[in-house]
CSV table of C-alpha atoms and ligand atoms in Angstrom, one decimal:
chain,number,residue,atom,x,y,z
A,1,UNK,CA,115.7,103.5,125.4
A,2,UNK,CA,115.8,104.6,122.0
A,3,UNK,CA,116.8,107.8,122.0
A,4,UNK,CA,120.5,106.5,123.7
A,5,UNK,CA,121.1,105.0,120.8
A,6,UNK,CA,124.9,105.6,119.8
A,7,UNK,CA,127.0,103.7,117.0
A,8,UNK,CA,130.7,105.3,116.2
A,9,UNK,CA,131.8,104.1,112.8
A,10,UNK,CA,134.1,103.8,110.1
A,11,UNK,CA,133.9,104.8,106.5
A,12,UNK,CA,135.7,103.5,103.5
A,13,UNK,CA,137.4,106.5,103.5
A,14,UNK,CA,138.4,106.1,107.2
A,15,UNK,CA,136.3,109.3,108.1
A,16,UNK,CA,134.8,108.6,111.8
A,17,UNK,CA,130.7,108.9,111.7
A,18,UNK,CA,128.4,108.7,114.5
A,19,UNK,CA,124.8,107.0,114.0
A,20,UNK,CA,122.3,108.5,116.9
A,21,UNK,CA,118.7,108.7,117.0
A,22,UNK,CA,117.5,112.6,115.2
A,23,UNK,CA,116.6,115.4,118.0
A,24,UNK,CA,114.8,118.5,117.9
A,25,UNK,CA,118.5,120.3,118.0
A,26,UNK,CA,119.2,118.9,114.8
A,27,UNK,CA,116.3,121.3,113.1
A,28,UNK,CA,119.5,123.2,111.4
A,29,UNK,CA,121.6,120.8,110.6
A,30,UNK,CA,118.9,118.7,108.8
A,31,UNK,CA,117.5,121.6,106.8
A,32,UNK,CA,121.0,121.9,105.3
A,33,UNK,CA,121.0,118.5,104.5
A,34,UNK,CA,118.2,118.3,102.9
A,35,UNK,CA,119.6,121.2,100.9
A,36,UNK,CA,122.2,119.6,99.3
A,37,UNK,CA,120.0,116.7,97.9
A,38,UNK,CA,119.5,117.4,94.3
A,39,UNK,CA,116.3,118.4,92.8
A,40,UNK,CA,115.8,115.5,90.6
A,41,UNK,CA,115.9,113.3,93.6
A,42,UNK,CA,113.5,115.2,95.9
A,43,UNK,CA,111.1,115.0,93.3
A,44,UNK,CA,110.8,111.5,94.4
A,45,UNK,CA,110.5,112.2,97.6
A,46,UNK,CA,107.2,111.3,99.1
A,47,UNK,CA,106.9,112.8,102.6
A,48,UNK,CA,108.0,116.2,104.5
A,49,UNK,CA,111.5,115.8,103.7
A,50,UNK,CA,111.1,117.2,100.1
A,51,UNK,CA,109.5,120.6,101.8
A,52,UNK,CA,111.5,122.6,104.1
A,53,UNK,CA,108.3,123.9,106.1
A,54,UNK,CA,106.9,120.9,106.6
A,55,UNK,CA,110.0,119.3,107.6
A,56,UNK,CA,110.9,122.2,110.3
A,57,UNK,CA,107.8,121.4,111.1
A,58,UNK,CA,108.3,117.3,111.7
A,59,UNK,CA,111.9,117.9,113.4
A,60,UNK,CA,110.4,120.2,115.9
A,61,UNK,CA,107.9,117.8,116.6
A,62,UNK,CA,109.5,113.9,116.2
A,63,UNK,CA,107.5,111.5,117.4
A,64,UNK,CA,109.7,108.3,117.7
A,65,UNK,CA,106.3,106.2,118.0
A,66,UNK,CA,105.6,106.9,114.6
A,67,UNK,CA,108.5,108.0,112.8
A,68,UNK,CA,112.1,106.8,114.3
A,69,UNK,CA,114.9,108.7,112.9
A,70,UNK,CA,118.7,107.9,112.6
A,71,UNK,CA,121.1,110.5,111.4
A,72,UNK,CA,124.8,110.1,110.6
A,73,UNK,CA,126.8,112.7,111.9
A,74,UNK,CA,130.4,113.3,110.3
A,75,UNK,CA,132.3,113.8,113.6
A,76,UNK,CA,135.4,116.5,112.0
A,77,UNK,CA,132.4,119.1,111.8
A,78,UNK,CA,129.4,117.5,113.4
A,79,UNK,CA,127.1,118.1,110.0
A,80,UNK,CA,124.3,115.5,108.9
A,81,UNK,CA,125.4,113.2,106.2
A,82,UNK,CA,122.6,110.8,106.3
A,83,UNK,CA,118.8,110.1,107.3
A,84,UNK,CA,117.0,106.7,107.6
A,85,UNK,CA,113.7,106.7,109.2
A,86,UNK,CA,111.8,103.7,110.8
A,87,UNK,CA,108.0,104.8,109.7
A,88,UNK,CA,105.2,102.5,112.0
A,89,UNK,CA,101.6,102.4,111.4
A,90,UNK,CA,99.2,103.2,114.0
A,91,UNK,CA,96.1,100.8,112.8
A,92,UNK,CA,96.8,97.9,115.4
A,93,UNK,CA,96.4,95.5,112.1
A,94,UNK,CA,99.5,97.3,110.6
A,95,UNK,CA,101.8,97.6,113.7
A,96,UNK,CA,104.0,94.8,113.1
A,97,UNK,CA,104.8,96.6,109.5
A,98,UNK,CA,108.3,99.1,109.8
A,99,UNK,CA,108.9,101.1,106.5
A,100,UNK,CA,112.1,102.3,106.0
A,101,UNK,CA,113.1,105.8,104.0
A,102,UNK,CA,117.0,106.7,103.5
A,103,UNK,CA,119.0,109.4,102.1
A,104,UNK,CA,122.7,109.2,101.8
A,105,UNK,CA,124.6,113.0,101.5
A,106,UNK,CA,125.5,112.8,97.6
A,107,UNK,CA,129.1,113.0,98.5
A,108,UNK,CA,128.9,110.3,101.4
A,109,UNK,CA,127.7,107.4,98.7
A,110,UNK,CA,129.5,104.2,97.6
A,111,UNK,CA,131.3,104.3,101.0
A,112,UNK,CA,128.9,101.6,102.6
A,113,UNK,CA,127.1,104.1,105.0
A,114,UNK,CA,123.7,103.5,103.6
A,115,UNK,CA,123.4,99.7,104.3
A,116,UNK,CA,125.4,100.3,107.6
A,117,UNK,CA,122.6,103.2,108.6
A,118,UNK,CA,120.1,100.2,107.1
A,119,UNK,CA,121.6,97.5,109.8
A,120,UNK,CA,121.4,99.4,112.4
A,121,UNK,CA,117.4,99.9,111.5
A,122,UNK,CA,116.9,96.5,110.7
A,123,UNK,CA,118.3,96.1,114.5
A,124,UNK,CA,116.3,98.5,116.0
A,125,UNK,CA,113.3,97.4,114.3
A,126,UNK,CA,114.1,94.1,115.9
A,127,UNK,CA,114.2,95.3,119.3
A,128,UNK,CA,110.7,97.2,118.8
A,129,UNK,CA,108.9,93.6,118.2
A,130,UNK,CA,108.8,94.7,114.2
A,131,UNK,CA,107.7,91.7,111.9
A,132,UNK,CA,108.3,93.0,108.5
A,133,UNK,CA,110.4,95.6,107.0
A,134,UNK,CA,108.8,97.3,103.8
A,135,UNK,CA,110.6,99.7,101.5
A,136,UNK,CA,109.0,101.1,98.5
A,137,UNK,CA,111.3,102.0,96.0
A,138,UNK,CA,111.7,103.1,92.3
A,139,UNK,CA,112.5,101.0,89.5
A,140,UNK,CA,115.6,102.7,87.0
A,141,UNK,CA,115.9,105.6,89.9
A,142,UNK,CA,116.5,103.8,93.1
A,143,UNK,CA,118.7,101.3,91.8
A,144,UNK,CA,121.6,101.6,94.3
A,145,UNK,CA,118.4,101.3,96.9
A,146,UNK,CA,117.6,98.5,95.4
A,147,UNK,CA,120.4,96.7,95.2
A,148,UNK,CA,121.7,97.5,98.7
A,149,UNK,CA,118.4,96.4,99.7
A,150,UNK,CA,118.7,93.1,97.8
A,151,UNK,CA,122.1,92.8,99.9
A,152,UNK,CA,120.4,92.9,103.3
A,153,UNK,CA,117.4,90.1,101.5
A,154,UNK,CA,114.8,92.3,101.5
A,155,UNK,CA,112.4,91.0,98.4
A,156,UNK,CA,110.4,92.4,95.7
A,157,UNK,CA,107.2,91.2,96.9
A,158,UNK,CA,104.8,93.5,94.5
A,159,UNK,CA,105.1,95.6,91.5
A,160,UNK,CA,103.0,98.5,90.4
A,161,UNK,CA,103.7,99.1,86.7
A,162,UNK,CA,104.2,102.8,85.3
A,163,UNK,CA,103.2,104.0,88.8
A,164,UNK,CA,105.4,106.9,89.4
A,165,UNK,CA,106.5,110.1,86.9
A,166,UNK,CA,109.4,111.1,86.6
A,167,UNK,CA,110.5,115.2,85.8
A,168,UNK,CA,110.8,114.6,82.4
A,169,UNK,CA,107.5,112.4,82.1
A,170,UNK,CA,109.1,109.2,82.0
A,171,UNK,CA,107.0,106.3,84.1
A,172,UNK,CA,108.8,104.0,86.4
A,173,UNK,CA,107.6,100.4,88.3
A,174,UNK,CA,107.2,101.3,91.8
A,175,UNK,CA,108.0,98.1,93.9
A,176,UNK,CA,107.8,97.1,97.1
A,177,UNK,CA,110.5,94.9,98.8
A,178,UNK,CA,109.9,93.2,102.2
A,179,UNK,CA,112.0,92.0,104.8
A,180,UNK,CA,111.0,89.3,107.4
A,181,UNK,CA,112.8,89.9,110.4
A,182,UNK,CA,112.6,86.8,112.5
A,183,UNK,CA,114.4,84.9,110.5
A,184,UNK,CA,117.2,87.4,111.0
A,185,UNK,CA,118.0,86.6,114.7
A,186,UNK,CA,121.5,85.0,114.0
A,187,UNK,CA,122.8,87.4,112.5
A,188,UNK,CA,123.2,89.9,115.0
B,201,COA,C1,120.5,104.1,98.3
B,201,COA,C2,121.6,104.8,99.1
B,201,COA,C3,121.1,105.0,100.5
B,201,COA,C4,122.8,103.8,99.1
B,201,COA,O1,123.7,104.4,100.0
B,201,COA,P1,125.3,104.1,99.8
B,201,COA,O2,125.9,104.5,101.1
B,201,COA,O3,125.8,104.9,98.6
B,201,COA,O4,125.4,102.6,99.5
B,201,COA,P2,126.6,101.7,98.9
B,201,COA,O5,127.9,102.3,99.5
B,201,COA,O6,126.3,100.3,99.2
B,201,COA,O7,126.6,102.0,97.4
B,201,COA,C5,125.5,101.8,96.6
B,201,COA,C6,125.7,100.5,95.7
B,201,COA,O8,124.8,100.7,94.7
B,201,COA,C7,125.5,100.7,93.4
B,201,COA,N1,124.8,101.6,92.5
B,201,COA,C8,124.9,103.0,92.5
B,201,COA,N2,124.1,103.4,91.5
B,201,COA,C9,123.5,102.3,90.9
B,201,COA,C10,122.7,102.0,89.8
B,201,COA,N3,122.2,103.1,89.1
B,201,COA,N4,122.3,100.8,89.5
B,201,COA,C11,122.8,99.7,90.2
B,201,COA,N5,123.6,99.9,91.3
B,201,COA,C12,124.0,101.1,91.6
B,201,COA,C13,126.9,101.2,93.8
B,201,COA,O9,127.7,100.7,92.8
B,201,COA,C14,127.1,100.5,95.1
B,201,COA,O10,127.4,99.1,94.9
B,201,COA,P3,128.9,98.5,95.1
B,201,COA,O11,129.1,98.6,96.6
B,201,COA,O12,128.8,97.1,94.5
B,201,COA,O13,129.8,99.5,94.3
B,201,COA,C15,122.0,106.1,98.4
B,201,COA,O14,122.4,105.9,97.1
B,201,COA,C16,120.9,107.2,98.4
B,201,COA,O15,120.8,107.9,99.4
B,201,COA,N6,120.2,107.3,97.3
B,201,COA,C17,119.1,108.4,97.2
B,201,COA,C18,117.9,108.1,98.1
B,201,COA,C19,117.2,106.9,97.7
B,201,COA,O16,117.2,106.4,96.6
B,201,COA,N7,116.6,106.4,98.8
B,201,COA,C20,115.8,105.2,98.7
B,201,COA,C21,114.3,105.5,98.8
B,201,COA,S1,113.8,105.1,100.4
């Protein structure tokens, strides 16, 4: 079952982090960490996260169906110091498709927890019957994305030029990387 889901792990820093599917009870916990991202990175936020309404409004509501969500928990004081969704189309021609959207607490970053949060995804994903793993990222902005992406071979597999604005009017490539998960069943 999915929502059982439990992974205790280990940081860089040695702190101990639990990875467990996101509940209702969490409404709280995840408004405050949403709080703490900076502006200029919820601007390129393209869902309920960057809107505290709507997403009191998603966490109350979760739907695992159509948007899976994992949250690390830092177990010294049980807050939320990451989120990584599994996002499923409904159309029956899309269903095989997972996206993936994370967000690493600012102060939790360059410790490994964001491709750890991403393999336990990929796994998941996996079990669901998922096909392809898609993440759509932003080129200059998402680098560390990217590149942690690149790690786990997910490939740039289209590029739309100047697509996205940045605050201060800059354009960036949006791309879209893709990860074929059959191939992937050695390496768990
Ligand atoms: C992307 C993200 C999840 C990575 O999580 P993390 O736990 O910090 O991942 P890592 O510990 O592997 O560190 C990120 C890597 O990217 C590198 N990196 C950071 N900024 C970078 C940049 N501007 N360009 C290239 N690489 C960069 C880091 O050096 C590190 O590599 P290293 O291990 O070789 O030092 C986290 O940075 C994040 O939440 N970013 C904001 C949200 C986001 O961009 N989400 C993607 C949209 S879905």
């Amino acid at each position: 079952m999915l929502e059982d889901f439990r992974k205790h792990i280990r940081l860089k820093d040695n702190s101990a982090i639990l990875v467990r599917p996101l509940s209702s009870r969490d409404e709280k916990c995840l408004l405050s960490f949403f709080s703490q991202i900076p502006d200029h990175e919820k601007w390129f936020l393209r869902d309920e996260t960057a809107n505290p309404e709507a997403l009191s409004s998603w966490v109350t509501r979760l739907n695992y169906d159509k948007i899976f969500p994992l949250v690390a928990i830092n177990e010294s004081d049980n807050s939320i110091v990451a989120n990584i969704q599994l996002h499923r189309p409904e159309a029956e021609c899309l269903r095989h498709i997972g996206h993936i959207r994370i967000m690493v607490h600012p102060d939790y970053r360059r410790k490994s927890l964001g491709p750890l949060m991403m393999q336990n995804l990929v796994q998941i994903a996996m079990n669901l019957g998922v096909e392809k793993l898609a993440a759509e990222l932003v080129t200059e902005v998402q680098e560390a994305a990217i590149k942690a992406a690149t790690r786990l071979d997910f490939k740039e597999q289209a590029r739309l030029k100047g697509y996205v604005k940045g605050r201060d009017g800059e354009y960036h490539d949006l791309i879209i990387m893709v990860k074929t998960l059959q191939d992937d069943w050695d390496d768990f």
